[in-house]
mmCIF file of C-alpha atoms in Angstrom:
data_model
loop_
_atom_site.group_PDB
_atom_site.id
_atom_site.type_symbol
_atom_site.label_atom_id
_atom_site.label_comp_id
_atom_site.label_asym_id
_atom_site.label_seq_id
_atom_site.Cartn_x
_atom_site.Cartn_y
_atom_site.Cartn_z
ATOM 1 C CA MET A 1 0.162 -0.289 -0.280
ATOM 2 C CA SER A 2 1.424 2.680 -0.803
ATOM 3 C CA SER A 3 1.842 6.617 1.411
ATOM 4 C CA ASN A 4 -0.992 8.361 -0.733
ATOM 5 C CA ALA A 5 -3.259 5.500 -0.435
ATOM 6 C CA LEU A 6 -2.994 6.069 3.697
ATOM 7 C CA LYS A 7 -3.570 9.655 3.582
ATOM 8 C CA LYS A 8 -6.899 8.874 1.814
ATOM 9 C CA ILE A 9 -7.479 6.335 4.557
ATOM 10 C CA ALA A 10 -6.452 8.999 7.269
ATOM 11 C CA LEU A 11 -8.715 11.873 6.107
ATOM 12 C CA ILE A 12 -11.314 9.878 5.101
ATOM 13 C CA ALA A 13 -10.848 8.393 9.170
ATOM 14 C CA MET A 14 -10.050 12.548 9.909
ATOM 15 C CA VAL A 15 -13.484 13.905 8.826
ATOM 16 C CA LEU A 16 -16.118 11.002 9.898
ATOM 17 C CA ASP A 17 -13.864 12.560 13.497
ATOM 18 C CA HIS A 18 -14.369 15.266 12.914
ATOM 19 C CA ILE A 19 -17.866 15.080 12.205
ATOM 20 C CA ALA A 20 -18.217 13.000 14.852
ATOM 21 C CA LEU A 21 -16.979 16.269 17.411
ATOM 22 C CA PHE A 22 -17.676 19.004 16.101
ATOM 23 C CA LEU A 23 -21.823 18.331 14.700
ATOM 24 C CA PRO A 24 -23.925 17.699 17.442
ATOM 25 C CA GLY A 25 -25.482 14.202 17.618
ATOM 26 C CA MET A 26 -23.877 12.465 15.524
ATOM 27 C CA PRO A 27 -23.255 8.618 16.408
ATOM 28 C CA LEU A 28 -19.951 7.908 18.922
ATOM 29 C CA TYR A 29 -18.400 5.367 16.333
ATOM 30 C CA LEU A 30 -17.926 7.940 13.867
ATOM 31 C CA ARG A 31 -14.866 8.637 16.757
ATOM 32 C CA TRP A 32 -13.401 4.852 16.852
ATOM 33 C CA ILE A 33 -13.110 5.337 13.337
ATOM 34 C CA GLY A 34 -11.180 8.942 13.420
ATOM 35 C CA ARG A 35 -8.469 6.556 16.023
ATOM 36 C CA ILE A 36 -6.717 5.258 12.563
ATOM 37 C CA SER A 37 -6.160 9.198 11.392
ATOM 38 C CA MET A 38 -3.266 10.591 13.165
ATOM 39 C CA PRO A 39 -1.382 7.795 13.729
ATOM 40 C CA LEU A 40 -1.646 6.743 10.035
ATOM 41 C CA PHE A 41 -1.218 10.547 9.468
ATOM 42 C CA LEU A 42 2.221 10.479 10.935
ATOM 43 C CA PHE A 43 2.936 7.261 9.508
ATOM 44 C CA VAL A 44 2.935 8.550 6.292
ATOM 45 C CA PHE A 45 4.718 11.641 7.668
ATOM 46 C CA VAL A 46 8.221 9.887 10.033
ATOM 47 C CA HIS A 47 8.340 8.172 6.611
ATOM 48 C CA SER A 48 8.442 12.053 4.574
ATOM 49 C CA ILE A 49 11.379 13.448 6.914
ATOM 50 C CA ASP A 50 14.838 10.898 4.896
ATOM 51 C CA ASN A 51 12.393 11.297 1.851
ATOM 52 C CA THR A 52 12.150 15.156 0.838
ATOM 53 C CA LYS A 53 14.098 16.442 -1.386
ATOM 54 C CA ASP A 54 14.883 20.209 0.018
ATOM 55 C CA ARG A 55 14.235 19.911 3.543
ATOM 56 C CA LYS A 56 14.575 23.148 4.446
ATOM 57 C CA ALA A 57 11.152 24.290 1.674
ATOM 58 C CA PHE A 58 9.762 21.243 3.470
ATOM 59 C CA ALA A 59 10.244 22.894 6.466
ATOM 60 C CA GLY A 60 9.368 26.264 5.990
ATOM 61 C CA ARG A 61 5.744 24.562 4.349
ATOM 62 C CA LEU A 62 5.364 23.052 7.368
ATOM 63 C CA TYR A 63 5.885 25.875 9.164
ATOM 64 C CA ILE A 64 3.616 27.896 7.582
ATOM 65 C CA PHE A 65 0.680 25.768 7.913
ATOM 66 C CA ASN A 66 1.033 26.036 10.919
ATOM 67 C CA ALA A 67 1.814 29.427 11.963
ATOM 68 C CA LEU A 68 -1.542 29.865 9.781
ATOM 69 C CA MET A 69 -3.914 27.043 11.869
ATOM 70 C CA ALA A 70 -2.381 28.311 15.400
ATOM 71 C CA PHE A 71 -3.610 31.963 14.021
ATOM 72 C CA LEU A 72 -7.550 29.979 12.554
ATOM 73 C CA ASP A 73 -7.402 28.411 16.287
ATOM 74 C CA LEU A 74 -7.013 31.683 17.691
ATOM 75 C CA ALA A 75 -9.627 33.593 16.034
ATOM 76 C CA TYR A 76 -11.739 30.749 16.917
ATOM 77 C CA ASN A 77 -10.922 29.959 20.402
ATOM 78 C CA ILE A 78 -11.816 33.791 21.117
ATOM 79 C CA MET A 79 -14.875 34.654 19.122
ATOM 80 C CA PRO A 80 -17.958 35.874 20.744
ATOM 81 C CA ILE A 81 -20.022 31.828 21.214
ATOM 82 C CA PRO A 82 -21.624 30.692 23.297
ATOM 83 C CA SER A 83 -20.532 28.166 25.181
ATOM 84 C CA GLU A 84 -23.775 25.825 24.603
ATOM 85 C CA ARG A 85 -23.629 24.861 21.596
ATOM 86 C CA TYR A 86 -21.835 22.068 21.881
ATOM 87 C CA TYR A 87 -23.435 19.577 24.281
ATOM 88 C CA GLY A 88 -24.029 22.445 26.749
ATOM 89 C CA ILE A 89 -19.765 23.338 26.984
ATOM 90 C CA PHE A 90 -17.550 25.311 24.627
ATOM 91 C CA VAL A 91 -15.250 23.308 22.559
ATOM 92 C CA ARG A 92 -11.572 24.789 22.175
ATOM 93 C CA LEU A 93 -9.701 24.055 19.316
ATOM 94 C CA ASP A 94 -6.636 22.951 19.296
ATOM 95 C CA THR A 95 -7.046 20.887 15.314
ATOM 96 C CA ASN A 96 -3.487 21.742 14.536
ATOM 97 C CA ILE A 97 -1.835 18.445 13.037
ATOM 98 C CA PHE A 98 0.864 20.745 11.472
ATOM 99 C CA GLY A 99 2.488 22.827 13.686
ATOM 100 C CA THR A 100 2.602 18.865 16.136
ATOM 101 C CA PHE A 101 4.479 17.798 12.767
ATOM 102 C CA PHE A 102 6.676 20.498 12.820
ATOM 103 C CA ALA A 103 7.612 20.642 16.395
ATOM 104 C CA LEU A 104 8.070 16.885 15.742
ATOM 105 C CA TYR A 105 10.302 17.708 12.931
ATOM 106 C CA VAL A 106 12.586 19.607 15.280
ATOM 107 C CA LEU A 107 13.109 17.781 17.471
ATOM 108 C CA ILE A 108 13.611 14.636 14.995
ATOM 109 C CA LEU A 109 16.275 16.772 13.078
ATOM 110 C CA VAL A 110 18.133 17.526 16.962
ATOM 111 C CA ILE A 111 17.369 14.061 18.074
ATOM 112 C CA LYS A 112 20.003 13.131 14.965
ATOM 113 C CA LYS A 113 22.375 15.680 15.375
ATOM 114 C CA THR A 114 22.829 14.485 19.179
ATOM 115 C CA ILE A 115 22.788 11.018 18.039
ATOM 116 C CA ALA A 116 25.456 11.570 15.405
ATOM 117 C CA ARG A 117 27.736 14.117 17.450
ATOM 118 C CA SER A 118 27.148 16.242 15.050
ATOM 119 C CA ALA A 119 29.557 19.652 14.298
ATOM 120 C CA HIS A 120 27.791 21.459 18.049
ATOM 121 C CA TRP A 121 25.660 19.476 18.649
ATOM 122 C CA LYS A 122 26.468 20.209 22.716
ATOM 123 C CA LYS A 123 25.492 23.957 21.879
ATOM 124 C CA ILE A 124 22.512 22.473 19.459
ATOM 125 C CA LEU A 125 21.597 20.433 22.673
ATOM 126 C CA ALA A 126 21.849 22.279 24.911
ATOM 127 C CA ALA A 127 19.669 25.183 23.304
ATOM 128 C CA TYR A 128 17.114 23.371 22.535
ATOM 129 C CA ILE A 129 16.026 22.218 25.941
ATOM 130 C CA PHE A 130 16.501 25.779 27.023
ATOM 131 C CA TRP A 131 13.807 26.766 24.293
ATOM 132 C CA GLN A 132 11.199 23.995 25.606
ATOM 133 C CA ALA A 133 11.531 24.969 29.030
ATOM 134 C CA ALA A 134 11.032 28.492 28.559
ATOM 135 C CA THR A 135 8.276 28.156 26.026
ATOM 136 C CA VAL A 136 6.480 25.726 28.879
ATOM 137 C CA VAL A 137 7.076 28.431 31.597
ATOM 138 C CA PHE A 138 5.691 31.914 29.499
ATOM 139 C CA CYS A 139 2.678 29.422 26.991
ATOM 140 C CA THR A 140 1.946 28.615 30.738
ATOM 141 C CA PHE A 141 1.763 31.422 32.499
ATOM 142 C CA VAL A 142 -0.316 32.976 29.022
ATOM 143 C CA SER A 143 -2.577 30.626 30.123
ATOM 144 C CA ILE A 144 -3.030 31.064 33.488
ATOM 145 C CA GLN A 145 -3.215 35.666 33.305
ATOM 146 C CA LEU A 146 -4.824 35.117 30.013
ATOM 147 C CA ASP A 147 -6.040 32.459 28.308
ATOM 148 C CA ASP A 148 -5.281 28.837 27.334
ATOM 149 C CA ALA A 149 -6.293 30.019 23.147
ATOM 150 C CA TYR A 150 -2.995 32.404 23.787
ATOM 151 C CA CYS A 151 -1.594 29.234 25.081
ATOM 152 C CA LEU A 152 -2.097 27.451 22.195
ATOM 153 C CA PHE A 153 -1.298 30.155 19.636
ATOM 154 C CA PHE A 154 2.069 30.982 21.394
ATOM 155 C CA ALA A 155 2.986 27.265 21.841
ATOM 156 C CA ALA A 156 2.439 26.389 17.950
ATOM 157 C CA ILE A 157 4.284 29.581 16.701
ATOM 158 C CA SER A 158 7.431 28.291 18.021
ATOM 159 C CA GLY A 159 7.558 25.285 17.988
ATOM 160 C CA ASN A 160 6.610 23.559 22.012
ATOM 161 C CA ILE A 161 6.575 19.847 21.790
ATOM 162 C CA PHE A 162 4.279 19.910 25.018
ATOM 163 C CA PHE A 163 0.984 21.634 24.079
ATOM 164 C CA ASN A 164 -0.493 20.560 20.688
ATOM 165 C CA GLU A 165 -2.925 18.990 19.119
ATOM 166 C CA GLY A 166 -2.562 15.403 20.393
ATOM 167 C CA ARG A 167 0.043 16.807 23.122
ATOM 168 C CA PHE A 168 3.341 14.455 23.891
ATOM 169 C CA PHE A 169 1.296 11.217 23.664
ATOM 170 C CA VAL A 170 1.499 12.347 19.648
ATOM 171 C CA ILE A 171 5.542 13.705 19.467
ATOM 172 C CA ALA A 172 6.597 10.644 21.379
ATOM 173 C CA LEU A 173 4.424 8.484 19.181
ATOM 174 C CA GLY A 174 6.471 9.999 16.229
ATOM 175 C CA ILE A 175 9.375 9.609 17.304
ATOM 176 C CA ALA A 176 8.609 5.070 18.448
ATOM 177 C CA LEU A 177 7.600 5.421 14.633
ATOM 178 C CA TYR A 178 11.142 7.834 13.093
ATOM 179 C CA PHE A 179 13.549 5.585 15.150
ATOM 180 C CA SER A 180 11.890 1.785 13.894
ATOM 181 C CA LYS A 181 9.776 3.203 10.108
ATOM 182 C CA ASN A 182 13.105 0.577 8.551
ATOM 183 C CA GLN A 183 11.448 -2.487 10.382
ATOM 184 C CA LYS A 184 8.180 -3.206 10.562
ATOM 185 C CA TRP A 185 8.391 -5.457 13.451
ATOM 186 C CA LYS A 186 10.389 -3.396 15.175
ATOM 187 C CA CYS A 187 7.861 -0.822 14.717
ATOM 188 C CA ALA A 188 4.348 -2.296 15.075
ATOM 189 C CA SER A 189 6.464 -3.225 19.070
ATOM 190 C CA TRP A 190 6.951 0.031 20.145
ATOM 191 C CA TYR A 191 3.771 1.446 18.244
ATOM 192 C CA SER A 192 2.686 -1.053 19.885
ATOM 193 C CA ALA A 193 4.311 0.136 23.477
ATOM 194 C CA VAL A 194 3.361 4.075 23.932
ATOM 195 C CA VAL A 195 -0.379 3.509 22.956
ATOM 196 C CA LEU A 196 -1.276 1.185 24.847
ATOM 197 C CA GLY A 197 1.194 2.579 27.606
ATOM 198 C CA ASN A 198 -0.569 5.246 27.448
ATOM 199 C CA SER A 199 -4.503 4.054 27.424
ATOM 200 C CA VAL A 200 -3.577 2.104 30.974
ATOM 201 C CA ILE A 201 -1.760 5.390 32.464
ATOM 202 C CA ILE A 202 -5.332 6.978 32.031
ATOM 203 C CA LEU A 203 -7.486 3.692 32.877
ATOM 204 C CA SER A 204 -6.018 3.271 35.166
ATOM 205 C CA GLN A 205 -6.119 6.435 36.989
ATOM 206 C CA ILE A 206 -2.576 5.786 38.278
ATOM 207 C CA ILE A 207 -1.708 9.646 37.683
ATOM 208 C CA PRO A 208 -5.244 10.764 39.958
ATOM 209 C CA ARG A 209 -4.088 8.586 42.052
ATOM 210 C CA ILE A 210 -0.512 9.862 43.480
ATOM 211 C CA TYR A 211 -2.364 12.487 43.349
ATOM 212 C CA MET A 212 -4.088 12.949 46.439
ATOM 213 C CA HIS A 213 -1.472 11.048 48.621
ATOM 214 C CA LEU A 214 0.867 14.326 47.297
ATOM 215 C CA SER A 215 -2.001 17.144 48.408
ATOM 216 C CA SER A 216 -1.228 17.571 52.078
ATOM 217 C CA ASN A 217 2.310 19.255 50.547
ATOM 218 C CA LEU A 218 1.701 22.537 48.211
ATOM 219 C CA LEU A 219 4.718 22.045 46.910
ATOM 220 C CA ALA A 220 5.425 18.291 45.791
ATOM 221 C CA ASP A 221 1.198 19.492 44.615
ATOM 222 C CA PHE A 222 2.553 22.269 41.872
ATOM 223 C CA ILE A 223 5.438 20.215 40.646
ATOM 224 C CA TYR A 224 3.855 16.750 40.003
ATOM 225 C CA CYS A 225 0.052 19.723 38.543
ATOM 226 C CA ARG A 226 2.510 20.945 36.819
ATOM 227 C CA ILE A 227 4.857 17.807 35.108
ATOM 228 C CA PHE A 228 1.781 15.645 34.219
ATOM 229 C CA GLY A 229 -0.495 18.580 33.136
ATOM 230 C CA THR A 230 2.569 19.916 30.955
ATOM 231 C CA LEU A 231 2.776 15.698 29.008
ATOM 232 C CA GLY A 232 -1.197 16.562 28.873
ATOM 233 C CA TYR A 233 -2.398 14.039 31.896
ATOM 234 C CA ASP A 234 -5.537 15.785 33.402
ATOM 235 C CA VAL A 235 -3.738 15.692 37.383
ATOM 236 C CA LEU A 236 -7.496 16.500 38.945
ATOM 237 C CA ARG A 237 -9.840 13.953 36.977
ATOM 238 C CA PHE A 238 -11.138 11.846 39.421
ATOM 239 C CA GLU A 239 -14.051 10.476 37.477
ATOM 240 C CA PRO A 240 -14.112 6.760 36.199
ATOM 241 C CA PRO A 241 -12.803 6.787 33.104
ATOM 242 C CA ASN A 242 -14.940 4.511 29.932
ATOM 243 C CA PHE A 243 -12.790 2.864 27.513
ATOM 244 C CA LEU A 244 -15.569 3.328 25.278
ATOM 245 C CA THR A 245 -17.127 6.759 25.528
ATOM 246 C CA ASN A 246 -14.327 8.544 26.814
ATOM 247 C CA GLU A 247 -11.415 7.490 26.547
ATOM 248 C CA PHE A 248 -10.585 5.289 23.958
ATOM 249 C CA GLU A 249 -7.143 6.053 22.501
ATOM 250 C CA TRP A 250 -6.463 2.776 22.732
ATOM 251 C CA MET A 251 -8.223 2.440 19.142
ATOM 252 C CA ALA A 252 -5.330 3.482 17.476
ATOM 253 C CA MET A 253 -3.751 -0.120 17.207
ATOM 254 C CA SER A 254 -5.949 -0.059 14.557
ATOM 255 C CA ALA A 255 -3.534 1.750 12.134
ATOM 256 C CA LEU A 256 -1.258 -1.451 13.169
ATOM 257 C CA PRO A 257 -2.472 -3.350 10.481
ATOM 258 C CA LEU A 258 -2.474 -0.731 7.812
ATOM 259 C CA PHE A 259 1.433 0.036 9.163
ATOM 260 C CA LEU A 260 2.420 -3.495 8.188
ATOM 261 C CA LEU A 261 0.972 -3.411 4.702
ATOM 262 C CA TYR A 262 3.109 -0.117 3.290
ATOM 263 C CA ASP A 263 5.253 -1.217 0.807
ATOM 264 C CA GLY A 264 7.855 2.081 1.000
ATOM 265 C CA SER A 265 5.736 3.792 -3.294
ATOM 266 C CA LYS A 266 4.270 7.153 -3.228
ATOM 267 C CA GLY A 267 1.637 6.929 -5.230
ATOM 268 C CA ARG A 268 -0.284 9.791 -6.918
ATOM 269 C CA PRO A 269 0.895 12.624 -4.903
ATOM 270 C CA HIS A 270 -1.237 15.808 -4.099
ATOM 271 C CA LYS A 271 0.950 17.545 -1.984
ATOM 272 C CA TYR A 272 -1.010 20.749 -1.212
ATOM 273 C CA PHE A 273 -4.032 19.025 -1.258
ATOM 274 C CA TYR A 274 -3.625 18.130 2.358
ATOM 275 C CA TYR A 275 -2.348 21.192 4.382
ATOM 276 C CA VAL A 276 -4.963 23.091 1.629
ATOM 277 C CA PHE A 277 -8.210 21.164 2.772
ATOM 278 C CA TYR A 278 -6.934 20.220 6.491
ATOM 279 C CA PRO A 279 -7.905 23.958 7.437
ATOM 280 C CA CYS A 280 -10.930 24.239 5.383
ATOM 281 C CA HIS A 281 -12.748 21.665 6.796
ATOM 282 C CA ILE A 282 -12.174 22.292 10.623
ATOM 283 C CA MET A 283 -13.032 25.713 10.513
ATOM 284 C CA ALA A 284 -16.253 24.331 8.227
ATOM 285 C CA PHE A 285 -16.988 22.266 9.931
ATOM 286 C CA ALA A 286 -16.496 24.130 13.999
ATOM 287 C CA LEU A 287 -19.093 27.142 12.709
ATOM 288 C CA LEU A 288 -21.702 24.485 11.250
ATOM 289 C CA GLY A 289 -21.352 23.006 13.909
ATOM 290 C CA GLN A 290 -22.422 26.822 15.758
ATOM 291 C CA PHE A 291 -26.358 26.724 14.375
ATOM 292 C CA LEU A 292 -26.996 23.215 14.040
#
């Protein structure tokens, strides 16, 4: 199966997922189907990193569409929209796959330079760690002082690996897929470990359970909440999770058989179609959902 065929499957799954996310009254199984979308796009993306002819143009294109999507998300999130439109709550837009992929791309380049001990790798690694730490602090401050919408915007344009669509889980998944992409069964093992490991952490509620024993210590409480909150976990969620209704990321395992069918070919390319379609369909569904 070619990379373009995988992207078409991912596109269909993404559209179905977003129909259920943004339009009221849609069946839950559409969201189940959508669990294969991000992994498939991610799988194709990590394979394209080494196959692209012009890495600077590749990175530039990613960043431009990342910035555009970040601006659209911000504009939507600060619009005066009645919160009752979505089942009684406001669904904040954090759908910016370009931001996640750009941040992942930069991280992979840094890791590769570090592994290869390239020239100035220590300075590059130190600068990257400092930049990520600085943007985490800044985005957290912005979130507290202003609004999460601005936090997401600044995180996207700064290439932060924590405050993005899919949070650090998708970044970790991308790293696992990239460094195992040439060995199918190694890829399957790492992919399964990350997806199922994340699901076990969420469904077991181990993070909120540990938090309950730290709540008497204000400093430990603060540090714990900041660390795991930054990683994308809901530290304060004590409601029992349900693996079918609200915590179904484990269904991303359904994408694995499609990974194994990949034959390394590109198929007929549609380079800019996906870049244009993504923001257009997000904004169309999000705005349409406000009037249904």
